[in-house]
C-alpha cells in the first residue's frame, strides 16, 4: 500500500487525501489550520455569503419594481452577516473532517517541512512516504509600500475579520477579489474608490466584459481610477492616503490591498528536498503536476498554474491518479471556467477575442445583449451580454464570455464544448429552454454563424459563416 503525505488541507489537499484514500492509499494529511484552506475559511465561501446577503438586500430595495409593497427600512448588518458566514464555514469544515475520518485519513495538526526528498517533519515527528503532494496554497500579496497593518490598511483576510465597516474605502487592485469586494462594500453603504494600475478592470477578462463591468460600477457610484500605479499607502489622521506619481490620488477611512496572491513556499524545506521554484517562488511542475523530484508533486495555488479552487481540486486528483498509476486525463487550463461574483456576475471559459487575434487566429465573434431576454426582465437584471469566440477555419468554440445574472452557472455549457474541442454548432443545434438566461448564449452563437434570431442579421457574416453550421 502506497503511503502519501499531503501538505495542506485546502481544496487541493483535502480533495487529494480523499481521492487517494478512496483508491487504496494510506494517507497522512498535514495542516495546522482548519480544513478547507483559504477557500472555505477566508475566500470563496465567506465572500459568497457576503455576495448573497448583498444581492438580497438590493433586491428588497427594488421591491416596488417587482410590484411588491415593502414598508420599513432595510439595511445590511455586517456583524449578523459574519455570524451567518461563520456558521456556514463551521458546518462545511466539520463535513470535511468527517469525510477524512470516513476515508481513514490520518490528520496531523502542524506545519510540515521537508527534511530531505523522502521525509517530512511535523511537530516532533519525522514521516517517510512513497509520494508527497504539496498543496500549501497562497496568501495575499503584501508589498511593503502598502504599509499593511491589518486594521486600517488590510488584505481580504483582514477585511473579513473586521468588526465594522468604514464609511469610505480605497481598493488597490482590479482583479477578481478587488472587483467582488467593490460591489459588496458599495451595497453595504461604503463609499468605494477602485485604484487600478492598468488601463481596464479585470485584465484577464475579455475587453467587452471589462467594459460592461466598469460601466456598471460607475452607474452605481463606485469611483474607478485607471492607469493608477500606487507608489504607497500612508496612514493619516483621517485614515489612509494613496500616492501615485508623487501626488495623492485617493483618500478614505481604510484601504483594501488586493493586488494578487503569493505561493506559500517559504519555510517548508523545498531546498532540503531539492525542489525547483520559479522567479515568483512558485513550484515548477510538469503536465501531471510532478516536480523535478519524481515522487513529489504540487497542486493548487502553490504551483502558480491557476488561482482557482476548482482548478486546484482537479489538479490534485490528476496528481493522485498519476502517483497511483491510475488512468488519467491531462488538464486543459484553457477549458477551466472562471466565475466572478460581481453584480452582475461574470463567467468565462477559453480564449478572449483579443488573445485569440493576438495569437494570429482568424475568428468569428458573436454577441447578444441580455436586455433582449424575457428572463432578464423578469429578474430586473437586464445589464449584461453573452459573447462567443469561434475559430473561423475549424468552427470550434474557443471562448465563451458572459456578464449578467447567473453567469457563473451557465458558463459551464461552454466549458463542456471547449474541453472536448467541440464546434460552436453543437450549441447552435442544442435547444435551450425558454425563458432563461442561457438563451443568451444560443443567441450569441447564432450571431457568430450568421443565423441571428433576435438581432439584425449581418448578411456579410451570414455568407461567410454558413460553413460553421
XYZ file of C-alpha atoms in Angstrom:
469
model
C 0.000 0.000 0.000
C 1.433 3.380 -1.031
C 1.894 5.968 1.694
C 1.145 9.516 0.543
C 1.781 12.641 2.594
C -0.318 15.659 1.633
C 0.852 19.060 2.875
C -2.106 21.424 3.158
C -5.820 20.834 3.694
C -7.412 23.255 1.241
C -9.372 22.426 -1.924
C -6.300 20.723 -3.390
C -5.095 18.990 -0.231
C -8.249 17.552 1.278
C -9.581 16.500 -2.145
C -6.263 14.765 -2.847
C -6.389 12.995 0.511
C -9.953 11.824 -0.048
C -9.257 10.683 -3.613
C -6.073 8.822 -2.689
C -7.628 7.071 0.299
C -10.671 6.066 -1.751
C -8.318 4.264 -4.141
C -6.401 2.316 -1.552
C -3.543 4.564 -0.472
C -2.522 5.214 3.125
C -2.754 8.972 3.517
C -1.402 11.457 6.038
C -2.840 14.959 5.728
C -0.847 17.752 7.369
C -2.264 21.197 8.141
C -2.074 23.436 11.226
C -5.275 25.280 10.352
C -8.949 24.345 9.908
C -9.520 22.147 6.869
C -10.854 23.790 3.741
C -7.982 26.228 3.355
C -8.348 29.831 2.274
C -11.274 28.915 0.016
C -13.532 27.817 2.847
C -12.229 29.956 5.681
C -11.175 33.315 4.195
C -12.023 33.181 0.492
C -14.614 31.624 -1.796
C -17.240 30.690 0.772
C -17.315 33.689 3.144
C -17.164 36.142 0.255
C -20.053 34.388 -1.481
C -22.060 34.625 1.737
C -21.451 38.373 1.590
C -22.425 38.472 -2.075
C -25.715 36.648 -1.459
C -26.633 38.847 1.502
C -25.918 41.973 -0.520
C -27.832 40.640 -3.513
C -30.903 40.029 -1.382
C -30.540 43.448 0.223
C -30.503 45.133 -3.169
C -33.477 43.127 -4.385
C -35.517 44.114 -1.336
C -34.672 47.748 -2.020
C -36.087 47.276 -5.536
C -39.273 45.582 -4.298
C -41.548 48.116 -5.974
C -40.127 47.274 -9.395
C -41.439 43.733 -8.809
C -44.895 45.022 -7.911
C -44.350 44.472 -4.200
C -45.123 46.850 -1.363
C -42.469 46.947 1.319
C -42.777 49.156 4.381
C -39.978 49.888 6.782
C -36.268 50.315 6.358
C -33.804 47.626 5.406
C -30.047 47.697 5.923
C -27.095 45.374 5.958
C -25.867 44.158 9.347
C -22.149 43.392 8.985
C -21.940 41.514 12.282
C -25.015 39.389 11.541
C -23.779 38.564 8.038
C -20.453 37.465 9.500
C -22.196 35.291 12.090
C -24.069 33.543 9.288
C -20.815 33.146 7.389
C -19.068 31.659 10.430
C -21.905 29.169 10.890
C -21.683 28.018 7.270
C -17.891 27.745 7.447
C -18.104 25.666 10.628
C -20.699 23.319 9.131
C -18.730 22.750 5.924
C -15.456 22.376 7.822
C -16.969 19.702 10.033
C -18.172 17.949 6.901
C -14.621 17.817 5.533
C -13.318 16.432 8.827
C -15.990 13.719 8.814
C -15.012 12.883 5.238
C -11.383 12.438 6.304
C -12.468 10.168 9.151
C -14.643 8.136 6.805
C -11.705 7.706 4.407
C -9.415 6.800 7.343
C -7.053 9.643 6.507
C -4.565 10.395 9.295
C -4.822 14.109 10.114
C -1.817 15.779 11.722
C -2.192 19.316 13.056
C 1.040 21.172 12.420
C 3.365 22.596 9.785
C 5.130 20.151 7.501
C 8.752 20.750 6.498
C 10.945 18.620 4.263
C 13.925 17.030 5.984
C 15.049 15.510 2.701
C 13.395 14.332 -0.510
C 11.553 11.468 1.232
C 10.907 12.703 4.768
C 8.764 15.446 6.284
C 8.951 16.767 9.844
C 5.642 17.584 11.528
C 5.972 18.900 15.075
C 8.280 16.343 16.724
C 7.664 13.556 14.197
C 9.589 12.693 11.045
C 7.429 10.895 8.468
C 8.572 8.991 5.410
C 6.351 8.452 2.356
C 6.378 6.940 -1.106
C 4.896 10.124 -2.562
C 4.427 13.658 -1.262
C 1.917 16.190 -2.585
C 2.463 19.865 -1.760
C -0.808 21.812 -1.514
C 0.193 24.686 0.748
C -1.797 27.298 -1.162
C -1.198 31.032 -1.221
C -1.557 34.195 0.837
C -2.447 37.780 -0.124
C 0.448 39.737 -1.552
C 1.559 42.358 0.966
C 4.186 44.598 -0.615
C 5.958 46.847 1.928
C 4.967 50.119 0.227
C 1.358 49.464 1.181
C 2.097 49.626 4.939
C -0.435 46.918 5.752
C -1.323 46.859 9.443
C -4.481 44.753 9.253
C -6.634 47.409 10.897
C -6.654 50.486 8.674
C -4.886 49.035 5.647
C -5.638 45.368 5.139
C -5.848 42.416 2.809
C -9.003 40.444 2.057
C -8.179 38.195 5.032
C -8.110 41.239 7.313
C -11.307 42.750 5.936
C -13.307 39.605 6.637
C -12.196 39.813 10.280
C -13.112 43.486 10.758
C -15.853 44.046 13.333
C -17.282 47.012 11.456
C -17.046 48.734 8.110
C -15.732 52.220 7.382
C -17.676 54.955 5.659
C -15.162 55.026 2.815
C -12.683 52.568 1.318
C -9.852 52.612 -1.192
C -9.393 49.342 -3.056
C -5.954 48.899 -4.590
C -6.250 46.350 -7.379
C -8.540 45.496 -10.264
C -8.769 41.709 -10.303
C -11.417 39.297 -9.082
C -11.008 39.975 -5.352
C -10.895 43.755 -5.781
C -13.963 43.870 -8.011
C -16.062 41.492 -5.908
C -15.386 43.500 -2.748
C -16.102 46.775 -4.551
C -19.692 45.670 -5.197
C -20.164 44.121 -1.746
C -18.926 47.197 0.094
C -20.959 49.529 -2.105
C -24.101 47.510 -1.344
C -23.405 47.915 2.365
C -23.177 51.684 2.084
C -19.419 52.174 1.869
C -18.098 54.902 -0.448
C -15.723 52.896 -2.672
C -12.844 54.012 -4.884
C -11.049 51.416 -7.018
C -7.436 52.224 -7.926
C -6.427 50.098 -10.914
C -2.848 50.041 -12.171
C -3.808 49.087 -15.732
C -5.963 50.565 -18.490
C -9.020 48.469 -17.581
C -10.576 46.327 -14.875
C -10.156 42.554 -14.863
C -7.265 42.452 -17.324
C -7.622 38.687 -17.810
C -11.255 39.011 -18.889
C -12.434 39.789 -22.402
C -12.301 43.524 -23.113
C -16.050 43.725 -23.781
C -16.760 42.130 -20.410
C -14.401 44.565 -18.677
C -16.180 47.485 -20.340
C -19.601 46.365 -19.116
C -18.228 45.797 -15.608
C -16.681 49.259 -15.473
C -19.900 50.830 -16.750
C -21.928 49.055 -14.063
C -19.518 50.146 -11.334
C -19.758 53.772 -12.357
C -23.564 53.603 -12.678
C -23.664 52.595 -9.016
C -21.379 55.418 -7.955
C -18.262 53.313 -7.436
C -15.338 55.509 -8.433
C -12.775 53.892 -10.740
C -9.331 55.313 -11.472
C -7.424 53.526 -14.238
C -3.693 53.630 -15.038
C -3.111 54.478 -11.403
C 0.009 52.675 -10.194
C 0.129 53.178 -6.440
C 3.552 54.032 -5.024
C 2.483 53.932 -1.395
C -0.363 53.965 1.075
C 0.123 56.299 4.023
C -1.637 56.395 7.384
C -3.195 59.771 8.153
C -5.227 61.236 10.998
C -8.372 60.639 8.938
C -7.451 57.204 7.614
C -5.405 56.457 4.503
C -3.999 58.356 1.540
C -2.831 56.749 -1.689
C 0.073 58.181 -3.674
C 0.881 57.772 -7.362
C 3.372 59.877 -9.318
C 4.228 61.643 -6.041
C 0.738 63.015 -5.537
C -2.350 61.967 -3.612
C -4.788 60.107 -5.859
C -7.221 58.900 -3.211
C -8.122 59.126 0.458
C -10.506 57.147 2.656
C -11.019 55.839 6.176
C -9.491 52.463 5.258
C -7.876 50.654 2.351
C -8.083 47.134 0.963
C -4.989 45.862 -0.837
C -5.977 43.248 -3.431
C -3.034 43.070 -5.833
C -2.658 39.306 -6.080
C -1.537 36.321 -4.048
C 1.815 34.650 -3.365
C 2.549 30.925 -3.223
C 3.150 29.548 0.274
C 6.588 28.033 -0.323
C 8.631 29.692 2.422
C 9.576 27.598 5.440
C 8.582 24.185 4.082
C 12.091 22.982 3.274
C 11.976 22.928 -0.511
C 15.749 23.340 -0.655
C 16.289 20.282 1.540
C 14.226 18.225 -0.900
C 15.859 19.751 -3.984
C 12.582 21.100 -5.373
C 12.834 23.815 -8.015
C 10.785 27.013 -7.992
C 10.417 29.850 -10.499
C 11.210 33.540 -10.056
C 7.955 34.038 -8.128
C 8.800 31.159 -5.752
C 6.044 29.016 -7.259
C 6.852 25.317 -7.533
C 7.697 24.197 -11.065
C 5.608 21.225 -12.240
C 5.038 19.258 -15.439
C 1.748 18.302 -17.096
C 0.963 15.736 -14.381
C 1.826 18.157 -11.538
C 5.145 16.410 -10.825
C 8.099 18.475 -9.610
C 11.694 17.906 -10.686
C 11.842 15.342 -7.859
C 9.864 12.468 -9.436
C 7.918 11.301 -6.370
C 6.976 14.829 -5.213
C 4.040 16.693 -6.763
C 2.471 20.129 -6.234
C -1.162 21.127 -6.840
C -3.168 24.313 -6.491
C -2.037 27.894 -5.937
C 1.437 26.796 -4.853
C 2.411 25.908 -8.436
C 1.129 29.133 -9.993
C -0.836 27.487 -12.810
C -4.180 28.762 -11.585
C -5.526 30.645 -8.612
C -8.895 28.896 -8.734
C -10.138 26.473 -6.087
C -11.838 24.166 -8.590
C -8.667 24.030 -10.666
C -6.734 23.116 -7.518
C -9.084 20.202 -6.823
C -8.829 18.966 -10.409
C -5.035 19.188 -10.286
C -4.988 17.258 -7.020
C -6.984 14.379 -8.487
C -4.722 14.244 -11.534
C -1.606 14.154 -9.343
C -3.000 11.331 -7.213
C -4.081 9.328 -10.252
C -0.582 9.616 -11.696
C 1.023 8.623 -8.389
C -1.181 5.548 -8.108
C -0.754 4.696 -11.796
C -4.452 5.049 -12.448
C -5.952 6.112 -15.757
C -5.871 9.887 -16.080
C -6.533 12.742 -18.480
C -4.322 15.808 -18.651
C -5.934 19.091 -17.669
C -6.567 21.764 -20.269
C -6.158 25.000 -18.324
C -7.935 26.831 -21.145
C -11.093 24.809 -20.536
C -11.343 25.640 -16.827
C -14.168 28.136 -16.244
C -13.789 31.327 -14.238
C -16.625 32.702 -12.102
C -16.602 36.232 -10.719
C -19.316 37.214 -8.239
C -19.655 40.880 -9.022
C -23.062 42.416 -9.725
C -23.685 41.478 -12.493
C -21.876 38.159 -12.305
C -19.185 37.180 -14.780
C -18.390 33.755 -16.172
C -15.898 32.885 -18.861
C -14.010 29.957 -20.299
C -11.464 29.679 -23.081
C -9.893 32.365 -25.251
C -10.661 36.070 -25.247
C -11.148 37.821 -28.570
C -8.022 39.960 -28.212
C -5.968 36.981 -27.041
C -7.013 34.826 -29.984
C -6.451 37.568 -32.551
C -3.127 38.427 -30.938
C -2.040 34.825 -31.467
C -2.866 35.070 -35.155
C -6.158 33.166 -35.141
C -8.946 34.114 -37.516
C -12.183 34.262 -35.532
C -15.891 34.953 -35.798
C -17.395 36.851 -32.873
C -20.997 36.576 -31.748
C -22.650 38.839 -29.172
C -26.045 39.202 -27.599
C -27.271 41.896 -25.220
C -29.091 40.240 -22.316
C -31.702 43.006 -22.225
C -33.230 41.129 -25.163
C -34.180 38.227 -22.869
C -37.526 37.950 -21.134
C -35.946 36.189 -18.169
C -33.554 39.108 -17.617
C -36.505 41.499 -17.447
C -38.377 39.193 -15.062
C -35.311 39.265 -12.810
C -35.000 43.042 -13.261
C -31.358 42.416 -14.182
C -31.011 43.456 -17.805
C -27.406 44.658 -17.821
C -25.013 42.254 -19.480
C -24.083 40.313 -22.558
C -23.066 36.921 -23.875
C -20.151 36.642 -26.283
C -18.625 33.716 -28.138
C -15.301 33.380 -29.932
C -15.325 30.845 -32.784
C -12.352 29.669 -34.830
C -13.278 30.696 -38.380
C -11.467 27.792 -40.037
C -12.390 24.856 -37.792
C -15.712 26.091 -36.440
C -14.554 25.226 -32.912
C -15.888 27.206 -29.984
C -12.748 28.598 -28.371
C -14.225 31.160 -25.971
C -17.442 31.925 -24.092
C -17.870 35.089 -22.037
C -20.963 36.108 -20.078
C -21.695 39.041 -17.810
C -25.165 39.051 -16.325
C -27.439 37.140 -13.949
C -26.406 33.525 -13.279
C -23.281 33.876 -15.440
C -21.332 31.699 -13.006
C -23.773 28.835 -13.587
C -24.429 28.985 -17.315
C -20.792 29.271 -18.403
C -20.355 25.523 -17.956
C -22.041 24.578 -21.221
C -19.203 26.412 -22.922
C -16.648 24.595 -20.777
C -18.129 21.250 -21.808
C -17.801 22.073 -25.510
C -14.348 23.649 -25.249
C -12.767 20.855 -23.199
C -13.652 18.371 -25.947
C -12.600 20.724 -28.766
C -16.218 20.874 -29.855
C -17.719 23.112 -32.506
C -19.984 26.096 -31.995
C -22.704 24.340 -33.968
C -23.116 21.923 -31.041
C -24.601 24.823 -29.095
C -26.471 26.063 -32.187
C -28.191 22.689 -32.527
C -28.950 22.394 -28.799
C -32.455 23.527 -27.874
C -32.291 25.953 -24.944
C -35.212 26.277 -22.543
C -37.264 29.468 -22.641
C -37.303 31.857 -20.881
C -33.776 31.524 -19.490
C -30.530 33.481 -19.375
C -28.874 30.548 -21.163
C -30.745 31.597 -24.301
C -28.296 34.484 -24.495
C -25.504 32.007 -25.235
C -27.533 30.440 -28.042
C -28.269 33.891 -29.460
C -24.566 34.798 -29.377
C -23.682 31.582 -31.224
C -26.386 32.294 -33.801
C -24.899 35.747 -34.281
C -21.412 34.297 -34.789
C -22.569 31.957 -37.534
C -24.821 34.479 -39.252
C -28.114 32.972 -38.112
C -29.258 35.593 -35.597
C -32.870 35.245 -34.472
C -33.421 38.282 -32.258
C -30.995 40.862 -33.625
C -30.403 42.370 -37.076
C -28.613 39.873 -39.287
C -25.171 40.728 -40.620
C -25.604 39.443 -44.176
C -21.893 39.549 -44.940
C -21.217 37.489 -41.835
C -24.069 35.167 -42.749
C -22.495 34.430 -46.121
C -19.053 33.888 -44.622
C -20.144 31.895 -41.607
C -22.543 29.357 -43.100
C -19.637 26.920 -43.269
C -19.567 26.858 -39.452
C -23.028 25.316 -39.186
